[in-house]
C-alpha atoms as an extended CHARMM CRD file, in Angstrom:
* protein
*
       216  EXT
         1         1  PRO       CA             59.6930000000       93.1680000000      162.8540000000  PROA      1               0.0000000000
         2         2  ARG       CA             57.6550000000       93.9100000000      159.7470000000  PROA      2               0.0000000000
         3         3  THR       CA             54.3330000000       95.5530000000      158.8690000000  PROA      3               0.0000000000
         4         4  VAL       CA             54.0070000000       97.6750000000      161.9880000000  PROA      4               0.0000000000
         5         5  LEU       CA             50.5590000000       99.3020000000      162.0850000000  PROA      5               0.0000000000
         6         6  ILE       CA             48.7480000000      101.5590000000      164.5660000000  PROA      6               0.0000000000
         7         7  SER       CA             44.9530000000      101.4470000000      164.8790000000  PROA      7               0.0000000000
         8         8  GLU       CA             42.0370000000      101.9050000000      167.2920000000  PROA      8               0.0000000000
         9         9  VAL       CA             43.3940000000      105.1380000000      168.7190000000  PROA      9               0.0000000000
        10        10  THR       CA             41.6890000000      106.6020000000      171.8150000000  PROA      10              0.0000000000
        11        11  ALA       CA             42.5730000000      109.4780000000      174.1370000000  PROA      11              0.0000000000
        12        12  ASP       CA             44.7860000000      107.2650000000      176.3260000000  PROA      12              0.0000000000
        13        13  SER       CA             45.6750000000      104.1420000000      174.3350000000  PROA      13              0.0000000000
        14        14  VAL       CA             46.5200000000      102.7440000000      170.8960000000  PROA      14              0.0000000000
        15        15  LYS       CA             46.5730000000       99.2850000000      169.3390000000  PROA      15              0.0000000000
        16        16  ILE       CA             49.8260000000       98.2840000000      167.6380000000  PROA      16              0.0000000000
        17        17  SER       CA             50.2020000000       95.2210000000      165.4170000000  PROA      17              0.0000000000
        18        18  TRP       CA             53.2050000000       93.7240000000      163.6470000000  PROA      18              0.0000000000
        19        19  SER       CA             54.6530000000       90.5990000000      162.0170000000  PROA      19              0.0000000000
        20        20  SER       CA             57.7540000000       88.7590000000      163.1960000000  PROA      20              0.0000000000
        21        21  PRO       CA             61.0130000000       89.1510000000      161.2330000000  PROA      21              0.0000000000
        22        22  GLU       CA             61.9320000000       86.7650000000      158.4370000000  PROA      22              0.0000000000
        23        23  SER       CA             63.0480000000       83.5040000000      160.0450000000  PROA      23              0.0000000000
        24        24  HSD       CA             66.6210000000       83.7730000000      158.6830000000  PROA      24              0.0000000000
        25        25  GLY       CA             67.0520000000       86.9400000000      160.7560000000  PROA      25              0.0000000000
        26        26  TRP       CA             65.9320000000       85.4890000000      164.0960000000  PROA      26              0.0000000000
        27        27  ASN       CA             69.4370000000       84.4230000000      165.2120000000  PROA      27              0.0000000000
        28        28  GLY       CA             67.8300000000       82.2080000000      167.8350000000  PROA      28              0.0000000000
        29        29  LEU       CA             64.3540000000       81.6970000000      169.2610000000  PROA      29              0.0000000000
        30        30  ILE       CA             62.2260000000       84.8220000000      169.6330000000  PROA      30              0.0000000000
        31        31  VAL       CA             60.9170000000       84.9400000000      173.2030000000  PROA      31              0.0000000000
        32        32  SER       CA             59.3580000000       88.4110000000      173.3110000000  PROA      32              0.0000000000
        33        33  PHE       CA             58.9750000000       91.7620000000      171.5970000000  PROA      33              0.0000000000
        34        34  MET       CA             59.9160000000       95.1810000000      172.9330000000  PROA      34              0.0000000000
        35        35  ILE       CA             57.6480000000       98.1150000000      172.0770000000  PROA      35              0.0000000000
        36        36  GLU       CA             59.1130000000      101.5740000000      172.5220000000  PROA      36              0.0000000000
        37        37  TYR       CA             56.5900000000      104.4060000000      172.5990000000  PROA      37              0.0000000000
        38        38  THR       CA             57.7450000000      108.0130000000      172.7580000000  PROA      38              0.0000000000
        39        39  LEU       CA             55.7890000000      111.1320000000      173.6670000000  PROA      39              0.0000000000
        40        40  LEU       CA             56.9060000000      113.9080000000      171.2960000000  PROA      40              0.0000000000
        41        41  LEU       CA             56.6550000000      117.2450000000      173.0960000000  PROA      41              0.0000000000
        42        42  THR       CA             56.2180000000      120.5050000000      171.2110000000  PROA      42              0.0000000000
        43        43  VAL       CA             56.1250000000      124.1150000000      172.3670000000  PROA      43              0.0000000000
        44        44  GLU       CA             52.8040000000      124.7000000000      170.6130000000  PROA      44              0.0000000000
        45        45  GLU       CA             50.4750000000      122.7590000000      168.3260000000  PROA      45              0.0000000000
        46        46  GLY       CA             52.1290000000      122.1720000000      164.9600000000  PROA      46              0.0000000000
        47        47  GLY       CA             55.5140000000      123.2980000000      166.2560000000  PROA      47              0.0000000000
        48        48  ASP       CA             58.8780000000      121.5480000000      166.2220000000  PROA      48              0.0000000000
        49        49  VAL       CA             59.5620000000      118.6900000000      168.6390000000  PROA      49              0.0000000000
        50        50  VAL       CA             61.5550000000      120.1530000000      171.5290000000  PROA      50              0.0000000000
        51        51  ASP       CA             61.7130000000      117.1530000000      173.8580000000  PROA      51              0.0000000000
        52        52  SER       CA             60.6260000000      113.5310000000      174.1010000000  PROA      52              0.0000000000
        53        53  ILE       CA             59.8010000000      110.9860000000      176.7900000000  PROA      53              0.0000000000
        54        54  SER       CA             60.3390000000      107.3250000000      175.9170000000  PROA      54              0.0000000000
        55        55  SER       CA             58.8570000000      104.2500000000      177.6140000000  PROA      55              0.0000000000
        56        56  ALA       CA             59.0590000000      100.5480000000      176.7930000000  PROA      56              0.0000000000
        57        57  LEU       CA             56.6430000000       97.6260000000      176.9740000000  PROA      57              0.0000000000
        58        58  THR       CA             57.6580000000       93.9350000000      176.7860000000  PROA      58              0.0000000000
        59        59  VAL       CA             55.2310000000       91.5700000000      175.0600000000  PROA      59              0.0000000000
        60        60  PRO       CA             55.9730000000       87.8590000000      175.6940000000  PROA      60              0.0000000000
        61        61  LEU       CA             55.7060000000       85.5080000000      172.7320000000  PROA      61              0.0000000000
        62        62  ILE       CA             52.7140000000       83.1740000000      172.9960000000  PROA      62              0.0000000000
        63        63  PRO       CA             53.9850000000       79.6520000000      172.0860000000  PROA      63              0.0000000000
        64        64  SER       CA             50.7390000000       78.6720000000      170.3480000000  PROA      64              0.0000000000
        65        65  GLN       CA             50.8280000000       81.7050000000      168.0230000000  PROA      65              0.0000000000
        66        66  SER       CA             51.8480000000       80.2640000000      164.6620000000  PROA      66              0.0000000000
        67        67  ASP       CA             50.8090000000       82.9120000000      162.1190000000  PROA      67              0.0000000000
        68        68  HSD       CA             53.6860000000       85.2200000000      163.1320000000  PROA      68              0.0000000000
        69        69  SER       CA             51.2520000000       88.1670000000      163.5210000000  PROA      69              0.0000000000
        70        70  PHE       CA             51.0310000000       89.9580000000      166.8530000000  PROA      70              0.0000000000
        71        71  ASN       CA             49.2590000000       92.8670000000      168.4680000000  PROA      71              0.0000000000
        72        72  THR       CA             48.8840000000       94.5230000000      171.8360000000  PROA      72              0.0000000000
        73        73  ARG       CA             47.4310000000       97.6850000000      173.3190000000  PROA      73              0.0000000000
        74        74  VAL       CA             49.5990000000      100.4410000000      174.7810000000  PROA      74              0.0000000000
        75        75  HSD       CA             47.8110000000      102.1660000000      177.6650000000  PROA      75              0.0000000000
        76        76  GLU       CA             48.2740000000      105.2310000000      179.9090000000  PROA      76              0.0000000000
        77        77  LEU       CA             49.0350000000      107.6340000000      177.0830000000  PROA      77              0.0000000000
        78        78  GLU       CA             48.3360000000      111.3610000000      177.3270000000  PROA      78              0.0000000000
        79        79  ALA       CA             45.3830000000      112.8350000000      175.4490000000  PROA      79              0.0000000000
        80        80  TYR       CA             45.8790000000      114.8480000000      172.2510000000  PROA      80              0.0000000000
        81        81  GLN       CA             49.6080000000      114.1780000000      172.0740000000  PROA      81              0.0000000000
        82        82  ASN       CA             51.9160000000      112.9830000000      169.3010000000  PROA      82              0.0000000000
        83        83  TYR       CA             53.5690000000      109.5990000000      169.8110000000  PROA      83              0.0000000000
        84        84  SER       CA             56.0300000000      107.4810000000      167.8670000000  PROA      84              0.0000000000
        85        85  LEU       CA             56.0280000000      103.6880000000      168.2890000000  PROA      85              0.0000000000
        86        86  ARG       CA             58.4440000000      101.0090000000      167.1090000000  PROA      86              0.0000000000
        87        87  VAL       CA             58.9950000000       97.2970000000      167.7370000000  PROA      87              0.0000000000
        88        88  SER       CA             62.0520000000       95.0960000000      168.3450000000  PROA      88              0.0000000000
        89        89  ALA       CA             62.2270000000       91.2870000000      168.4670000000  PROA      89              0.0000000000
        90        90  CYS       CA             64.0860000000       89.7050000000      171.4110000000  PROA      90              0.0000000000
        91        91  THR       CA             65.8850000000       86.4040000000      171.9860000000  PROA      91              0.0000000000
        92        92  THR       CA             67.5080000000       85.2540000000      175.2220000000  PROA      92              0.0000000000
        93        93  ALA       CA             70.6450000000       87.0780000000      174.0200000000  PROA      93              0.0000000000
        94        94  GLY       CA             68.8870000000       90.4440000000      173.8530000000  PROA      94              0.0000000000
        95        95  CYS       CA             66.7390000000       92.5890000000      171.5640000000  PROA      95              0.0000000000
        96        96  GLY       CA             67.4950000000       93.3710000000      167.9520000000  PROA      96              0.0000000000
        97        97  VAL       CA             67.1590000000       96.4350000000      165.7610000000  PROA      97              0.0000000000
        98        98  TYR       CA             63.9240000000       98.4110000000      166.0730000000  PROA      98              0.0000000000
        99        99  SER       CA             61.5110000000       98.7460000000      163.1820000000  PROA      99              0.0000000000
       100       100  LEU       CA             60.9010000000      102.1030000000      161.5530000000  PROA      100             0.0000000000
       101       101  SER       CA             58.7900000000      104.3540000000      163.7720000000  PROA      101             0.0000000000
       102       102  GLU       CA             55.0730000000      104.7820000000      163.2120000000  PROA      102             0.0000000000
       103       103  TYR       CA             53.3850000000      107.9950000000      164.3570000000  PROA      103             0.0000000000
       104       104  THR       CA             49.9680000000      108.8150000000      165.7680000000  PROA      104             0.0000000000
       105       105  LEU       CA             48.0390000000      111.5700000000      167.5270000000  PROA      105             0.0000000000
       106       106  THR       CA             45.8840000000      110.4430000000      170.4430000000  PROA      106             0.0000000000
       107       107  LEU       CA             42.3060000000      111.6900000000      170.6040000000  PROA      107             0.0000000000
       108       108  GLY       CA             41.3410000000      114.7450000000      172.6040000000  PROA      108             0.0000000000
       109       109  SER       CA             39.7530000000      114.8950000000      176.0320000000  PROA      109             0.0000000000
       110       110  ILE       CA             38.7560000000      117.6100000000      178.5020000000  PROA      110             0.0000000000
       111       111  PRO       CA             41.5420000000      119.7750000000      179.9380000000  PROA      111             0.0000000000
       112       112  THR       CA             43.1880000000      118.5000000000      183.1210000000  PROA      112             0.0000000000
       113       113  ARG       CA             44.0090000000      121.9920000000      184.4010000000  PROA      113             0.0000000000
       114       114  GLY       CA             42.4000000000      125.3910000000      184.3040000000  PROA      114             0.0000000000
       115       115  PRO       CA             44.0340000000      128.6770000000      183.2240000000  PROA      115             0.0000000000
       116       116  THR       CA             45.9210000000      130.8270000000      185.7120000000  PROA      116             0.0000000000
       117       117  ILE       CA             44.6650000000      134.3810000000      186.1440000000  PROA      117             0.0000000000
       118       118  SER       CA             47.6530000000      136.6610000000      185.5360000000  PROA      118             0.0000000000
       119       119  ASN       CA             46.1170000000      140.0740000000      186.1820000000  PROA      119             0.0000000000
       120       120  ALA       CA             42.9180000000      141.6350000000      187.5660000000  PROA      120             0.0000000000
       121       121  LEU       CA             42.1140000000      145.3540000000      187.2790000000  PROA      121             0.0000000000
       122       122  VAL       CA             39.3420000000      146.3490000000      189.6550000000  PROA      122             0.0000000000
       123       123  THR       CA             36.7770000000      149.1760000000      189.7370000000  PROA      123             0.0000000000
       124       124  SER       CA             33.7650000000      149.5170000000      192.0020000000  PROA      124             0.0000000000
       125       125  ASP       CA             31.5530000000      147.3870000000      189.7340000000  PROA      125             0.0000000000
       126       126  THR       CA             33.8700000000      145.5870000000      187.2630000000  PROA      126             0.0000000000
       127       127  VAL       CA             36.9220000000      143.3230000000      187.1770000000  PROA      127             0.0000000000
       128       128  GLN       CA             39.0410000000      143.1640000000      184.0360000000  PROA      128             0.0000000000
       129       129  LEU       CA             40.7520000000      139.7640000000      183.8730000000  PROA      129             0.0000000000
       130       130  GLN       CA             43.7300000000      138.4730000000      181.9450000000  PROA      130             0.0000000000
       131       131  TRP       CA             44.8170000000      134.8240000000      182.0350000000  PROA      131             0.0000000000
       132       132  ASN       CA             47.5240000000      132.5340000000      180.7090000000  PROA      132             0.0000000000
       133       133  VAL       CA             46.9090000000      129.8340000000      178.1260000000  PROA      133             0.0000000000
       134       134  ILE       CA             46.6160000000      126.2790000000      179.4680000000  PROA      134             0.0000000000
       135       135  ASP       CA             49.8750000000      124.3570000000      179.0160000000  PROA      135             0.0000000000
       136       136  LEU       CA             49.7850000000      122.1400000000      175.8980000000  PROA      136             0.0000000000
       137       137  ARG       CA             50.2370000000      118.9020000000      177.8900000000  PROA      137             0.0000000000
       138       138  HSD       CA             47.1540000000      119.7140000000      179.9840000000  PROA      138             0.0000000000
       139       139  ARG       CA             45.0240000000      121.2340000000      177.2250000000  PROA      139             0.0000000000
       140       140  ASN       CA             44.0790000000      117.8410000000      175.7410000000  PROA      140             0.0000000000
       141       141  GLY       CA             42.5900000000      119.3180000000      172.5880000000  PROA      141             0.0000000000
       142       142  ILE       CA             41.6560000000      122.5910000000      170.9200000000  PROA      142             0.0000000000
       143       143  ILE       CA             40.2340000000      125.1390000000      173.3450000000  PROA      143             0.0000000000
       144       144  LEU       CA             36.7500000000      126.1360000000      172.1480000000  PROA      144             0.0000000000
       145       145  SER       CA             35.8000000000      128.5380000000      174.9320000000  PROA      145             0.0000000000
       146       146  TYR       CA             36.4870000000      129.6250000000      178.5000000000  PROA      146             0.0000000000
       147       147  THR       CA             34.0240000000      129.7480000000      181.4040000000  PROA      147             0.0000000000
       148       148  ILE       CA             34.5430000000      132.3460000000      184.1450000000  PROA      148             0.0000000000
       149       149  LEU       CA             33.0890000000      131.6150000000      187.5850000000  PROA      149             0.0000000000
       150       150  TYR       CA             32.8040000000      134.4220000000      190.1410000000  PROA      150             0.0000000000
       151       151  THR       CA             31.5590000000      133.8550000000      193.6850000000  PROA      151             0.0000000000
       152       152  ILE       CA             30.9530000000      136.0480000000      196.7330000000  PROA      152             0.0000000000
       153       153  ALA       CA             31.1690000000      135.0400000000      200.3890000000  PROA      153             0.0000000000
       154       154  ASP       CA             27.4780000000      134.2320000000      200.8340000000  PROA      154             0.0000000000
       155       155  GLY       CA             27.6670000000      131.5660000000      198.1280000000  PROA      155             0.0000000000
       156       156  GLN       CA             26.0200000000      133.5170000000      195.3240000000  PROA      156             0.0000000000
       157       157  ASP       CA             27.8230000000      133.0450000000      192.0390000000  PROA      157             0.0000000000
       158       158  GLY       CA             27.6530000000      133.7710000000      188.3500000000  PROA      158             0.0000000000
       159       159  THR       CA             29.2480000000      132.3790000000      185.1880000000  PROA      159             0.0000000000
       160       160  LEU       CA             30.2530000000      133.9640000000      181.9010000000  PROA      160             0.0000000000
       161       161  ARG       CA             31.4720000000      132.2920000000      178.7200000000  PROA      161             0.0000000000
       162       162  THR       CA             34.0470000000      133.7390000000      176.3240000000  PROA      162             0.0000000000
       163       163  GLY       CA             35.4480000000      132.7870000000      172.9330000000  PROA      163             0.0000000000
       164       164  SER       CA             38.5210000000      130.6250000000      172.5070000000  PROA      164             0.0000000000
       165       165  SER       CA             40.6400000000      133.4390000000      171.0580000000  PROA      165             0.0000000000
       166       166  LEU       CA             40.1390000000      135.6900000000      174.1010000000  PROA      166             0.0000000000
       167       167  ARG       CA             42.3540000000      135.6660000000      177.1650000000  PROA      167             0.0000000000
       168       168  GLU       CA             40.9960000000      138.9350000000      178.5080000000  PROA      168             0.0000000000
       169       169  PHE       CA             37.4910000000      139.7020000000      179.7340000000  PROA      169             0.0000000000
       170       170  THR       CA             35.6880000000      142.2530000000      181.9090000000  PROA      170             0.0000000000
       171       171  ILE       CA             33.0530000000      141.0690000000      184.3890000000  PROA      171             0.0000000000
       172       172  PRO       CA             30.3740000000      143.7890000000      184.6510000000  PROA      172             0.0000000000
       173       173  GLY       CA             27.6570000000      144.5540000000      187.1830000000  PROA      173             0.0000000000
       174       174  LEU       CA             29.5150000000      143.6620000000      190.3770000000  PROA      174             0.0000000000
       175       175  THR       CA             28.7050000000      144.9840000000      193.8310000000  PROA      175             0.0000000000
       176       176  PRO       CA             30.9890000000      147.7230000000      195.2180000000  PROA      176             0.0000000000
       177       177  TYR       CA             33.2670000000      146.9330000000      198.1380000000  PROA      177             0.0000000000
       178       178  THR       CA             32.6960000000      143.1750000000      197.8890000000  PROA      178             0.0000000000
       179       179  LEU       CA             35.1500000000      140.2750000000      197.9780000000  PROA      179             0.0000000000
       180       180  TYR       CA             34.9000000000      137.9580000000      194.9620000000  PROA      180             0.0000000000
       181       181  GLY       CA             36.5680000000      134.6380000000      194.2300000000  PROA      181             0.0000000000
       182       182  ILE       CA             37.1970000000      134.1980000000      190.4950000000  PROA      182             0.0000000000
       183       183  SER       CA             38.3880000000      131.1400000000      188.5590000000  PROA      183             0.0000000000
       184       184  ILE       CA             38.4220000000      130.0640000000      184.9060000000  PROA      184             0.0000000000
       185       185  ALA       CA             37.9450000000      126.7230000000      183.0980000000  PROA      185             0.0000000000
       186       186  GLY       CA             38.7790000000      125.7790000000      179.5060000000  PROA      186             0.0000000000
       187       187  GLU       CA             36.5190000000      123.7280000000      177.2340000000  PROA      187             0.0000000000
       188       188  THR       CA             37.5280000000      121.2430000000      174.5330000000  PROA      188             0.0000000000
       189       189  SER       CA             35.2610000000      118.1790000000      174.1940000000  PROA      189             0.0000000000
       190       190  GLY       CA             33.9120000000      119.2330000000      177.5950000000  PROA      190             0.0000000000
       191       191  VAL       CA             34.5940000000      121.7330000000      180.3470000000  PROA      191             0.0000000000
       192       192  GLY       CA             37.6940000000      120.9690000000      182.4000000000  PROA      192             0.0000000000
       193       193  PRO       CA             38.4440000000      121.8590000000      186.0190000000  PROA      193             0.0000000000
       194       194  TYR       CA             38.6050000000      125.4450000000      187.1560000000  PROA      194             0.0000000000
       195       195  GLY       CA             42.0100000000      126.9650000000      187.8190000000  PROA      195             0.0000000000
       196       196  THR       CA             43.2530000000      128.4710000000      191.0590000000  PROA      196             0.0000000000
       197       197  VAL       CA             40.7820000000      130.9140000000      192.6090000000  PROA      197             0.0000000000
       198       198  LYS       CA             41.9060000000      134.5380000000      192.6250000000  PROA      198             0.0000000000
       199       199  GLU       CA             40.3100000000      136.7600000000      195.2760000000  PROA      199             0.0000000000
       200       200  VAL       CA             39.6600000000      140.4090000000      194.4280000000  PROA      200             0.0000000000
       201       201  MET       CA             37.8880000000      143.1980000000      196.3190000000  PROA      201             0.0000000000
       202       202  THR       CA             35.8870000000      145.6810000000      194.2810000000  PROA      202             0.0000000000
       203       203  GLU       CA             36.5080000000      149.3160000000      195.1050000000  PROA      203             0.0000000000
       204       204  GLU       CA             34.2770000000      151.4830000000      197.2390000000  PROA      204             0.0000000000
       205       205  ALA       CA             31.6070000000      153.6830000000      195.6710000000  PROA      205             0.0000000000
       206       206  ALA       CA             29.5320000000      156.6190000000      196.8340000000  PROA      206             0.0000000000
       207       207  PRO       CA             26.5830000000      155.6140000000      199.0220000000  PROA      207             0.0000000000
       208       208  SER       CA             23.2060000000      155.1000000000      197.4420000000  PROA      208             0.0000000000
       209       209  ILE       CA             20.3030000000      157.4990000000      198.0000000000  PROA      209             0.0000000000
       210       210  PRO       CA             19.0110000000      157.3650000000      201.5810000000  PROA      210             0.0000000000
       211       211  ARG       CA             15.6310000000      155.6920000000      201.9580000000  PROA      211             0.0000000000
       212       212  ASP       CA             12.5180000000      156.4800000000      203.9540000000  PROA      212             0.0000000000
       213       213  VAL       CA             13.3840000000      160.1550000000      204.3830000000  PROA      213             0.0000000000
       214       214  THR       CA             10.7690000000      161.9610000000      206.5040000000  PROA      214             0.0000000000
       215       215  VAL       CA             10.3690000000      165.5060000000      207.7540000000  PROA      215             0.0000000000
       216       216  VAL       CA              8.8560000000      166.0850000000      211.2120000000  PROA      216             0.0000000000
């Protein structure tokens, strides 16, 4: 196939168009085209490709199509991931040589997972948190910030927002000897789901000043 082009890229799909091979190279009647699309996995953004996952899509030839130009949409792609796509023409005897690969980066979306809290250092009124970065396949874009949610048993909660470069933060002003549930969400084009809740108990503190003291 010739003139393979990728266009109309979204977070989970791309449009691919192509022209059929020169007629002298058909070696029979073309009955369909095979599109191979490969997810190119990297350790980190901009890094080397360390693994790949290939899938294939068969596109039947429409008998009435006479201009030898074709297109289809490849769906169910992962957001903010690099893909390569190539096309092969098929006769009843099998499929021929693939075209040269074309490459694209799907658009970003919100994260599909939240960070995992890796450590929590507790005092009577603070919790110092550390968390792991969201895995690249679930990040779905560039992390702009993190939101920390902390909740106590009676349903009262609070939220704090941190910068994208931070993976450590101290929550101040907590109540001594109180059980808190803490979770974190990442934000790209929007805030994703919160990660697994980590429960921590603040330490005890000295009692407050007695009230309503009277002398009789």
